[in-house]
PDB file of C-alpha atoms in Angstrom:
ATOM      1  CA  MET A   1    -179.349-161.908  15.183  1.00  0.00           C
ATOM      2  CA  ASP A   2    -182.567-163.860  14.756  1.00  0.00           C
ATOM      3  CA  TYR A   3    -180.899-167.231  14.046  1.00  0.00           C
ATOM      4  CA  PHE A   4    -178.379-166.772  16.808  1.00  0.00           C
ATOM      5  CA  LEU A   5    -181.003-165.963  19.440  1.00  0.00           C
ATOM      6  CA  LYS A   6    -183.328-168.711  18.218  1.00  0.00           C
ATOM      7  CA  TYR A   7    -180.705-171.393  18.715  1.00  0.00           C
ATOM      8  CA  LEU A   8    -179.396-169.776  21.885  1.00  0.00           C
ATOM      9  CA  PHE A   9    -182.802-170.000  23.527  1.00  0.00           C
ATOM     10  CA  GLN A  10    -183.229-173.505  22.177  1.00  0.00           C
ATOM     11  CA  LEU A  11    -179.977-174.448  23.925  1.00  0.00           C
ATOM     12  CA  ILE A  12    -181.385-173.017  27.143  1.00  0.00           C
ATOM     13  CA  LEU A  13    -184.646-174.955  26.863  1.00  0.00           C
ATOM     14  CA  SER A  14    -183.350-178.216  25.404  1.00  0.00           C
ATOM     15  CA  PRO A  15    -179.566-178.395  25.053  1.00  0.00           C
ATOM     16  CA  LYS A  16    -179.363-181.728  23.223  1.00  0.00           C
ATOM     17  CA  ASN A  17    -182.008-180.787  20.657  1.00  0.00           C
ATOM     18  CA  GLY A  18    -180.477-177.333  20.357  1.00  0.00           C
ATOM     19  CA  TRP A  19    -177.088-178.740  19.365  1.00  0.00           C
ATOM     20  CA  GLU A  20    -178.766-181.096  16.889  1.00  0.00           C
ATOM     21  CA  ASP A  21    -180.625-178.199  15.269  1.00  0.00           C
ATOM     22  CA  ILE A  22    -177.470-176.087  15.178  1.00  0.00           C
ATOM     23  CA  GLU A  23    -175.734-178.950  13.383  1.00  0.00           C
ATOM     24  CA  LYS A  24    -178.569-179.235  10.844  1.00  0.00           C
ATOM     25  CA  ALA A  25    -178.659-175.477  10.245  1.00  0.00           C
ATOM     26  CA  ASP A  26    -174.912-175.401   9.470  1.00  0.00           C
ATOM     27  CA  LEU A  27    -174.717-171.619   9.835  1.00  0.00           C
ATOM     28  CA  GLU A  28    -171.559-169.747   8.928  1.00  0.00           C
ATOM     29  CA  PRO A  29    -169.698-168.775  12.148  1.00  0.00           C
ATOM     30  CA  SER A  30    -168.638-165.408  10.725  1.00  0.00           C
ATOM     31  CA  ARG A  31    -172.285-164.532  10.164  1.00  0.00           C
ATOM     32  CA  LEU A  32    -173.195-165.689  13.685  1.00  0.00           C
ATOM     33  CA  LEU A  33    -170.353-163.572  15.003  1.00  0.00           C
ATOM     34  CA  ARG A  34    -171.333-160.400  13.159  1.00  0.00           C
ATOM     35  CA  ARG A  35    -175.099-160.635  13.309  1.00  0.00           C
ATOM     36  CA  GLY A  36    -175.568-162.434  16.621  1.00  0.00           C
ATOM     37  CA  TYR A  37    -172.663-162.524  19.012  1.00  0.00           C
ATOM     38  CA  TYR A  38    -171.344-158.977  18.679  1.00  0.00           C
ATOM     39  CA  PRO A  39    -174.788-157.359  19.119  1.00  0.00           C
ATOM     40  CA  LEU A  40    -175.485-159.663  22.080  1.00  0.00           C
ATOM     41  CA  ILE A  41    -172.251-158.813  23.880  1.00  0.00           C
ATOM     42  CA  ALA A  42    -172.865-155.119  23.171  1.00  0.00           C
ATOM     43  CA  LEU A  43    -176.284-155.492  24.802  1.00  0.00           C
ATOM     44  CA  ALA A  44    -174.752-157.419  27.696  1.00  0.00           C
ATOM     45  CA  ALA A  45    -172.137-154.719  28.180  1.00  0.00           C
ATOM     46  CA  ALA A  46    -174.687-151.889  27.951  1.00  0.00           C
ATOM     47  CA  SER A  47    -176.881-153.612  30.521  1.00  0.00           C
ATOM     48  CA  VAL A  48    -174.517-152.378  33.259  1.00  0.00           C
ATOM     49  CA  PHE A  49    -176.357-149.058  33.066  1.00  0.00           C
ATOM     50  CA  VAL A  50    -179.489-150.745  34.451  1.00  0.00           C
ATOM     51  CA  GLN A  51    -177.631-151.106  37.738  1.00  0.00           C
ATOM     52  CA  ALA A  52    -178.003-147.356  38.217  1.00  0.00           C
ATOM     53  CA  LEU A  53    -181.689-148.044  38.923  1.00  0.00           C
ATOM     54  CA  PHE A  54    -180.847-150.399  41.793  1.00  0.00           C
ATOM     55  CA  TYR A  55    -177.795-148.570  43.120  1.00  0.00           C
ATOM     56  CA  PRO A  56    -178.351-144.823  42.683  1.00  0.00           C
ATOM     57  CA  GLY A  57    -174.878-143.935  44.016  1.00  0.00           C
ATOM     58  CA  LEU A  58    -173.073-145.352  40.976  1.00  0.00           C
ATOM     59  CA  GLU A  59    -171.377-142.803  38.773  1.00  0.00           C
ATOM     60  CA  THR A  60    -171.853-142.790  35.021  1.00  0.00           C
ATOM     61  CA  MET A  61    -168.136-142.971  34.340  1.00  0.00           C
ATOM     62  CA  ASP A  62    -167.771-146.072  36.526  1.00  0.00           C
ATOM     63  CA  LEU A  63    -170.636-147.708  34.662  1.00  0.00           C
ATOM     64  CA  PHE A  64    -169.074-146.772  31.340  1.00  0.00           C
ATOM     65  CA  VAL A  65    -165.779-148.386  32.375  1.00  0.00           C
ATOM     66  CA  ARG A  66    -167.633-151.543  33.446  1.00  0.00           C
ATOM     67  CA  MET A  67    -169.448-151.580  30.108  1.00  0.00           C
ATOM     68  CA  VAL A  68    -166.156-151.453  28.214  1.00  0.00           C
ATOM     69  CA  GLU A  69    -164.699-154.135  30.484  1.00  0.00           C
ATOM     70  CA  TRP A  70    -167.583-156.541  29.811  1.00  0.00           C
ATOM     71  CA  PHE A  71    -167.437-155.997  26.060  1.00  0.00           C
ATOM     72  CA  VAL A  72    -163.683-156.543  25.952  1.00  0.00           C
ATOM     73  CA  VAL A  73    -163.998-159.622  28.178  1.00  0.00           C
ATOM     74  CA  TYR A  74    -166.452-161.320  25.814  1.00  0.00           C
ATOM     75  CA  PHE A  75    -164.578-160.139  22.734  1.00  0.00           C
ATOM     76  CA  VAL A  76    -161.253-161.499  23.969  1.00  0.00           C
ATOM     77  CA  GLY A  77    -162.979-164.535  25.496  1.00  0.00           C
ATOM     78  CA  PHE A  78    -164.153-165.669  22.063  1.00  0.00           C
ATOM     79  CA  PHE A  79    -160.674-165.625  20.588  1.00  0.00           C
ATOM     80  CA  PHE A  80    -159.160-167.221  23.683  1.00  0.00           C
ATOM     81  CA  GLY A  81    -161.774-169.998  23.639  1.00  0.00           C
ATOM     82  CA  VAL A  82    -161.158-170.756  19.965  1.00  0.00           C
ATOM     83  CA  PHE A  83    -157.411-170.736  20.620  1.00  0.00           C
ATOM     84  CA  ALA A  84    -157.697-173.077  23.618  1.00  0.00           C
ATOM     85  CA  LEU A  85    -159.854-175.559  21.740  1.00  0.00           C
ATOM     86  CA  SER A  86    -157.648-175.399  18.654  1.00  0.00           C
ATOM     87  CA  LEU A  87    -154.619-176.392  20.739  1.00  0.00           C
ATOM     88  CA  PHE A  88    -156.038-179.435  22.495  1.00  0.00           C
ATOM     89  CA  LEU A  89    -159.233-180.604  20.787  1.00  0.00           C
ATOM     90  CA  GLU A  90    -157.984-182.623  17.817  1.00  0.00           C
ATOM     91  CA  PRO A  91    -157.035-185.883  19.621  1.00  0.00           C
ATOM     92  CA  MET A  92    -160.398-185.870  21.420  1.00  0.00           C
ATOM     93  CA  THR A  93    -162.617-185.971  18.326  1.00  0.00           C
ATOM     94  CA  THR A  94    -163.460-188.494  15.637  1.00  0.00           C
ATOM     95  CA  GLY A  95    -163.168-186.132  12.695  1.00  0.00           C
ATOM     96  CA  GLY A  96    -160.222-184.082  13.892  1.00  0.00           C
ATOM     97  CA  TYR A  97    -160.301-180.340  14.333  1.00  0.00           C
ATOM     98  CA  ASP A  98    -163.300-178.671  12.678  1.00  0.00           C
ATOM     99  CA  ASP A  99    -162.926-174.899  12.602  1.00  0.00           C
ATOM    100  CA  THR A 100    -166.631-174.241  11.962  1.00  0.00           C
ATOM    101  CA  ARG A 101    -167.780-176.409  14.862  1.00  0.00           C
ATOM    102  CA  VAL A 102    -165.226-174.940  17.249  1.00  0.00           C
ATOM    103  CA  HIS A 103    -166.191-171.360  16.408  1.00  0.00           C
ATOM    104  CA  THR A 104    -169.897-172.170  16.693  1.00  0.00           C
ATOM    105  CA  PHE A 105    -169.428-174.028  19.996  1.00  0.00           C
ATOM    106  CA  VAL A 106    -167.502-171.129  21.503  1.00  0.00           C
ATOM    107  CA  LEU A 107    -169.990-168.549  20.173  1.00  0.00           C
ATOM    108  CA  TYR A 108    -172.964-170.282  21.732  1.00  0.00           C
ATOM    109  CA  THR A 109    -171.192-171.025  25.013  1.00  0.00           C
ATOM    110  CA  LEU A 110    -170.176-167.398  25.439  1.00  0.00           C
ATOM    111  CA  GLY A 111    -173.574-166.283  24.163  1.00  0.00           C
ATOM    112  CA  LEU A 112    -175.151-168.159  27.053  1.00  0.00           C
ATOM    113  CA  GLU A 113    -172.737-166.442  29.424  1.00  0.00           C
ATOM    114  CA  ALA A 114    -173.724-163.072  27.961  1.00  0.00           C
ATOM    115  CA  VAL A 115    -177.401-163.875  28.588  1.00  0.00           C
ATOM    116  CA  ILE A 116    -176.494-164.755  32.187  1.00  0.00           C
ATOM    117  CA  ASN A 117    -174.693-161.426  32.446  1.00  0.00           C
ATOM    118  CA  ILE A 118    -177.737-159.560  31.164  1.00  0.00           C
ATOM    119  CA  VAL A 119    -179.979-161.303  33.701  1.00  0.00           C
ATOM    120  CA  PHE A 120    -177.520-160.682  36.521  1.00  0.00           C
ATOM    121  CA  LEU A 121    -177.061-156.998  35.686  1.00  0.00           C
ATOM    122  CA  CYS A 122    -180.735-156.224  34.978  1.00  0.00           C
ATOM    123  CA  LEU A 123    -182.246-158.005  37.958  1.00  0.00           C
ATOM    124  CA  PRO A 124    -181.263-157.628  41.589  1.00  0.00           C
ATOM    125  CA  VAL A 125    -180.370-161.308  42.027  1.00  0.00           C
ATOM    126  CA  SER A 126    -178.128-162.914  44.583  1.00  0.00           C
ATOM    127  CA  PRO A 127    -174.521-163.624  43.555  1.00  0.00           C
ATOM    128  CA  LEU A 128    -175.243-167.211  44.580  1.00  0.00           C
ATOM    129  CA  VAL A 129    -177.520-167.509  41.550  1.00  0.00           C
ATOM    130  CA  LEU A 130    -174.639-166.290  39.402  1.00  0.00           C
ATOM    131  CA  PHE A 131    -172.629-169.272  40.633  1.00  0.00           C
ATOM    132  CA  PHE A 132    -175.217-171.842  39.574  1.00  0.00           C
ATOM    133  CA  LEU A 133    -176.051-170.465  36.120  1.00  0.00           C
ATOM    134  CA  PRO A 134    -172.563-171.176  34.687  1.00  0.00           C
ATOM    135  CA  CYS A 135    -173.032-174.740  35.910  1.00  0.00           C
ATOM    136  CA  TYR A 136    -176.016-174.920  33.555  1.00  0.00           C
ATOM    137  CA  VAL A 137    -173.808-173.605  30.736  1.00  0.00           C
ATOM    138  CA  ALA A 138    -171.396-176.458  31.510  1.00  0.00           C
ATOM    139  CA  LEU A 139    -174.348-178.844  31.175  1.00  0.00           C
ATOM    140  CA  VAL A 140    -175.139-177.291  27.777  1.00  0.00           C
ATOM    141  CA  GLN A 141    -171.501-177.806  26.806  1.00  0.00           C
ATOM    142  CA  TRP A 142    -171.719-181.432  27.900  1.00  0.00           C
ATOM    143  CA  LYS A 143    -174.791-181.925  25.717  1.00  0.00           C
ATOM    144  CA  GLY A 144    -172.703-180.551  22.837  1.00  0.00           C
ATOM    145  CA  VAL A 145    -170.207-183.424  22.812  1.00  0.00           C
ATOM    146  CA  GLY A 146    -172.169-185.052  19.994  1.00  0.00           C
ATOM    147  CA  TYR A 147    -172.052-181.846  17.988  1.00  0.00           C
ATOM    148  CA  MET A 148    -168.307-181.593  18.554  1.00  0.00           C
ATOM    149  CA  LYS A 149    -167.868-185.308  17.666  1.00  0.00           C
ATOM    150  CA  VAL A 150    -165.981-186.056  20.866  1.00  0.00           C
ATOM    151  CA  LEU A 151    -164.839-189.643  21.378  1.00  0.00           C
ATOM    152  CA  PRO A 152    -166.801-191.322  24.213  1.00  0.00           C
ATOM    153  CA  GLU A 153    -163.657-192.025  26.227  1.00  0.00           C
ATOM    154  CA  LYS A 154    -162.532-188.380  25.909  1.00  0.00           C
ATOM    155  CA  VAL A 155    -165.723-186.673  27.159  1.00  0.00           C
ATOM    156  CA  GLY A 156    -164.187-185.934  30.574  1.00  0.00           C
ATOM    157  CA  ASN A 157    -161.093-184.396  29.006  1.00  0.00           C
ATOM    158  CA  PHE A 158    -163.265-182.374  26.639  1.00  0.00           C
ATOM    159  CA  MET A 159    -165.360-181.053  29.510  1.00  0.00           C
ATOM    160  CA  ILE A 160    -162.261-179.990  31.423  1.00  0.00           C
ATOM    161  CA  LEU A 161    -160.969-178.264  28.291  1.00  0.00           C
ATOM    162  CA  SER A 162    -164.264-176.560  27.495  1.00  0.00           C
ATOM    163  CA  ILE A 163    -164.810-175.364  31.065  1.00  0.00           C
ATOM    164  CA  PHE A 164    -161.270-174.068  31.600  1.00  0.00           C
ATOM    165  CA  GLY A 165    -160.751-172.934  28.006  1.00  0.00           C
ATOM    166  CA  VAL A 166    -164.118-171.371  27.174  1.00  0.00           C
ATOM    167  CA  LEU A 167    -166.420-171.022  30.184  1.00  0.00           C
ATOM    168  CA  LEU A 168    -164.115-169.662  32.920  1.00  0.00           C
ATOM    169  CA  PRO A 169    -161.776-167.277  31.036  1.00  0.00           C
ATOM    170  CA  PRO A 170    -164.333-164.434  30.697  1.00  0.00           C
ATOM    171  CA  TYR A 171    -164.786-164.402  34.468  1.00  0.00           C
ATOM    172  CA  LEU A 172    -161.020-164.440  34.987  1.00  0.00           C
ATOM    173  CA  PHE A 173    -160.507-161.705  32.386  1.00  0.00           C
ATOM    174  CA  TYR A 174    -163.157-159.555  34.063  1.00  0.00           C
ATOM    175  CA  TYR A 175    -161.494-160.026  37.446  1.00  0.00           C
ATOM    176  CA  ILE A 176    -158.110-159.075  35.963  1.00  0.00           C
ATOM    177  CA  PHE A 177    -159.438-156.057  34.048  1.00  0.00           C
ATOM    178  CA  SER A 178    -161.475-154.760  36.985  1.00  0.00           C
ATOM    179  CA  SER A 179    -158.499-155.062  39.329  1.00  0.00           C
ATOM    180  CA  ILE A 180    -156.257-153.189  36.879  1.00  0.00           C
ATOM    181  CA  ILE A 181    -158.690-150.388  36.110  1.00  0.00           C
TER     182      ILE A 181
END
């Protein structure tokens, strides 16, 4: 988890340099998934229990259901993001579709969302703040166009794809799951 968090926080502090360092490190996505992303989304999901401190009326079973929802949302969100990029990314890049870069890009994008979720659930912040933090994740994605080797004329298309294919689906999945359950 140490490498994953190191580069995740580097993306927060300096997105362009973070993507450059991630490219130099050339870490195996399966290792990032197992040792970084899964523990992070488990922590993000478990952080729903902190809300019991701010809202004492919440029942443990409701919090448990929310915890499962958040974990499933990020779990499914990873596979959906990889799928979305694998469908449409190839004509936008110079080197074609690169499985390692796509997996890494999606892992770090959703990792940033998980950090936002932890902050939102552990601190009594306004939902308005929750709106602006994903905009910063979109900025981090934009700084990753060099890492993804996106053609200069296709940056706009890539951003639309990465926002609608990777950034927004976890929020939509959570809305769907919470309305079903």
